[in-house]
Short mmCIF file of C-alpha atoms in Angstrom, two decimals:
data_model
loop_
_atom_site.label_atom_id
_atom_site.label_comp_id
_atom_site.label_asym_id
_atom_site.label_seq_id
_atom_site.Cartn_x
_atom_site.Cartn_y
_atom_site.Cartn_z
CA UNK A 1364 -0.20 0.00 -0.22
CA UNK A 1365 2.80 2.45 0.77
CA UNK A 1366 4.65 2.19 -2.62
CA UNK A 1367 1.25 2.72 -4.14
CA UNK A 1368 0.54 5.92 -2.19
CA UNK A 1369 4.25 6.96 -3.23
CA UNK A 1370 3.59 6.33 -7.09
CA UNK A 1371 0.08 8.16 -6.79
CA UNK A 1372 1.73 11.07 -5.27
CA UNK A 1373 4.76 11.11 -7.52
CA UNK A 1374 2.38 11.09 -10.60
CA UNK A 1375 0.39 13.80 -9.27
CA UNK A 1376 3.53 15.88 -8.76
CA UNK A 1377 4.76 15.01 -12.12
CA UNK A 1378 1.39 15.77 -13.62
CA UNK A 1379 0.97 19.32 -11.90
CA UNK A 1380 4.50 20.21 -13.00
CA UNK A 1381 3.81 19.31 -16.65
CA UNK A 1382 0.47 21.53 -16.32
CA UNK A 1383 2.11 24.52 -14.95
CA UNK A 1384 4.76 24.13 -17.84
CA UNK A 1385 7.71 23.80 -15.48
CA UNK A 1386 10.60 21.94 -17.22
CA UNK A 1387 14.02 21.18 -16.04
CA UNK A 1388 15.63 23.71 -18.10
CA UNK A 1389 14.08 26.65 -16.28
CA UNK A 1390 15.87 28.41 -13.64
CA UNK A 1391 14.79 30.57 -10.83
CA UNK A 1392 15.03 34.39 -11.12
CA UNK A 1393 18.38 35.70 -9.69
CA UNK A 1394 16.50 37.79 -7.34
CA UNK A 1395 15.57 34.64 -5.48
CA UNK A 1396 19.04 33.93 -4.63
CA UNK A 1397 20.94 35.80 -2.06
CA UNK A 1398 23.98 37.57 -3.07
CA UNK A 1399 27.43 36.58 -1.84
CA UNK A 1400 27.71 39.84 0.04
CA UNK A 1401 24.19 39.12 1.90
CA UNK A 1402 24.82 35.88 2.67
CA UNK A 1403 25.70 34.59 6.19
CA UNK A 1404 27.26 31.60 7.85
CA UNK A 1405 23.72 30.51 9.38
CA UNK A 1406 22.11 30.80 5.73
CA UNK A 1407 25.23 28.44 4.51
CA UNK A 1408 24.75 25.90 7.45
CA UNK A 1409 20.78 25.97 7.05
CA UNK A 1410 21.23 25.20 3.31
CA UNK A 1411 23.92 22.07 4.40
CA UNK A 1412 21.19 20.70 6.69
CA UNK A 1413 19.11 20.11 3.71
CA UNK A 1414 21.98 18.03 2.22
CA UNK A 1415 22.27 16.18 5.67
CA UNK A 1416 18.63 15.55 5.62
CA UNK A 1417 18.49 14.13 2.09
CA UNK A 1418 21.88 11.91 2.43
CA UNK A 1419 20.69 10.55 5.98
CA UNK A 1420 17.22 9.48 4.92
CA UNK A 1421 18.75 7.92 1.86
CA UNK A 1422 21.43 6.03 3.74
CA UNK A 1423 18.61 4.98 6.57
CA UNK A 1424 16.44 3.56 3.43
CA UNK A 1425 19.43 1.60 1.97
CA UNK A 1426 20.47 0.30 5.70
CA UNK A 1427 16.78 -0.55 6.43
CA UNK A 1428 16.41 -2.56 3.13
CA UNK A 1429 13.50 -0.27 2.05
CA UNK A 1430 15.58 1.32 -1.07
CA UNK A 1431 18.29 -0.31 -3.22
CA UNK A 1432 21.37 1.29 -3.82
CA UNK A 1433 20.52 2.54 -7.19
CA UNK A 1434 17.54 4.85 -5.33
CA UNK A 1435 20.30 5.93 -2.91
CA UNK A 1436 22.37 7.12 -5.65
CA UNK A 1437 19.57 9.11 -7.18
CA UNK A 1438 18.97 10.87 -3.94
CA UNK A 1439 22.79 11.59 -3.71
CA UNK A 1440 22.65 13.02 -7.01
CA UNK A 1441 19.86 15.29 -5.61
CA UNK A 1442 21.87 16.28 -2.90
CA UNK A 1443 24.68 17.41 -5.03
CA UNK A 1444 22.26 19.64 -6.80
CA UNK A 1445 20.95 21.21 -3.46
CA UNK A 1446 24.64 21.58 -2.41
CA UNK A 1447 25.65 23.28 -5.16
CA UNK A 1448 22.81 25.89 -4.75
CA UNK A 1449 23.54 26.59 -1.06
CA UNK A 1450 24.83 30.07 -0.73
CA UNK A 1451 28.06 31.18 0.48
CA UNK A 1452 29.72 34.47 1.65
CA UNK A 1453 32.96 33.59 -0.21
CA UNK A 1454 34.99 34.05 3.05
CA UNK A 1455 35.75 32.39 6.30
CA UNK A 1456 35.45 29.03 7.54
CA UNK A 1457 32.11 28.24 6.71
CA UNK A 1458 32.29 29.31 3.30
CA UNK A 1459 35.56 27.41 2.81
CA UNK A 1460 34.26 24.19 4.09
CA UNK A 1461 31.25 24.42 1.93
CA UNK A 1462 33.04 24.88 -1.27
CA UNK A 1463 35.30 22.06 -0.18
CA UNK A 1464 32.06 19.74 -0.27
CA UNK A 1465 31.21 21.02 -3.46
CA UNK A 1466 34.36 19.97 -4.86
CA UNK A 1467 34.23 16.47 -3.52
CA UNK A 1468 30.46 16.07 -4.75
CA UNK A 1469 29.97 18.59 -7.57
CA UNK A 1470 26.41 18.90 -8.81
CA UNK A 1471 25.28 16.08 -11.24
CA UNK A 1472 22.63 17.64 -13.77
CA UNK A 1473 19.15 16.29 -13.43
CA UNK A 1474 18.91 13.13 -15.75
CA UNK A 1475 22.40 12.39 -15.83
CA UNK A 1476 23.73 9.20 -14.41
CA UNK A 1477 26.69 8.56 -12.31
CA UNK A 1478 27.83 8.59 -8.83
CA UNK A 1479 28.59 11.26 -6.32
CA UNK A 1480 31.39 11.67 -3.97
CA UNK A 1481 28.69 11.58 -1.21
CA UNK A 1482 29.96 8.93 1.02
CA UNK A 1483 33.60 8.68 0.28
CA UNK A 1484 36.45 9.32 2.61
CA UNK A 1485 37.01 12.89 1.35
CA UNK A 1486 33.22 13.41 1.59
CA UNK A 1487 33.21 12.34 5.49
CA UNK A 1488 36.39 14.74 5.87
CA UNK A 1489 34.90 17.58 4.30
CA UNK A 1490 31.55 16.67 6.16
CA UNK A 1491 33.32 17.15 9.49
CA UNK A 1492 35.00 20.04 8.66
CA UNK A 1493 31.68 21.67 7.58
CA UNK A 1494 30.13 20.72 10.91
CA UNK A 1495 32.97 22.16 12.89
CA UNK A 1496 32.88 25.19 11.06
CA UNK A 1497 28.88 25.82 11.46
CA UNK A 1498 29.41 24.93 15.20
CA UNK A 1499 32.24 27.58 15.54
CA UNK A 1500 29.76 30.16 13.71
CA UNK A 1501 27.15 29.20 16.18
CA UNK A 1502 24.95 28.00 13.21
CA UNK A 1503 23.14 24.93 14.13
CA UNK A 1504 23.51 21.88 12.13
CA UNK A 1505 20.20 19.65 12.24
CA UNK A 1506 18.89 16.54 10.21
CA UNK A 1507 15.23 15.92 9.81
CA UNK A 1508 14.62 12.04 9.93
CA UNK A 1509 11.56 11.15 8.25
CA UNK A 1510 12.05 7.58 6.65
CA UNK A 1511 11.21 4.37 8.50
CA UNK A 1512 8.80 2.79 10.55
#
């Protein structure tokens, strides 16, 4: 029953996007994204939390046998695109740590196949640096776990 609900919800979302004229090639207006000069460490760390949420839930799904490795990699590819959109100020430890993560796991285009750097030893090291930098900046890191029973 659960899979059926997911399929129905996904179909409804795809249909709504198709009817709205949304395509993968459209981009958000530049005004929607903060400039580097207005970006704060808290904004960067908050965006990083979304990446952690995606990867942690994908890992839990694989660990618990609810998803296959192929689906986990799909979530990881999404996480690379979310990470790519995390704003940075371009200055300081938080920005440097975010840039290091982006270098380890660069954005994988929608529809492209391949594996990300997420989960690698380099990722884990950069992840620790990012967590430390956010902590030093008094910006909370958090994960929202929503998969499982």
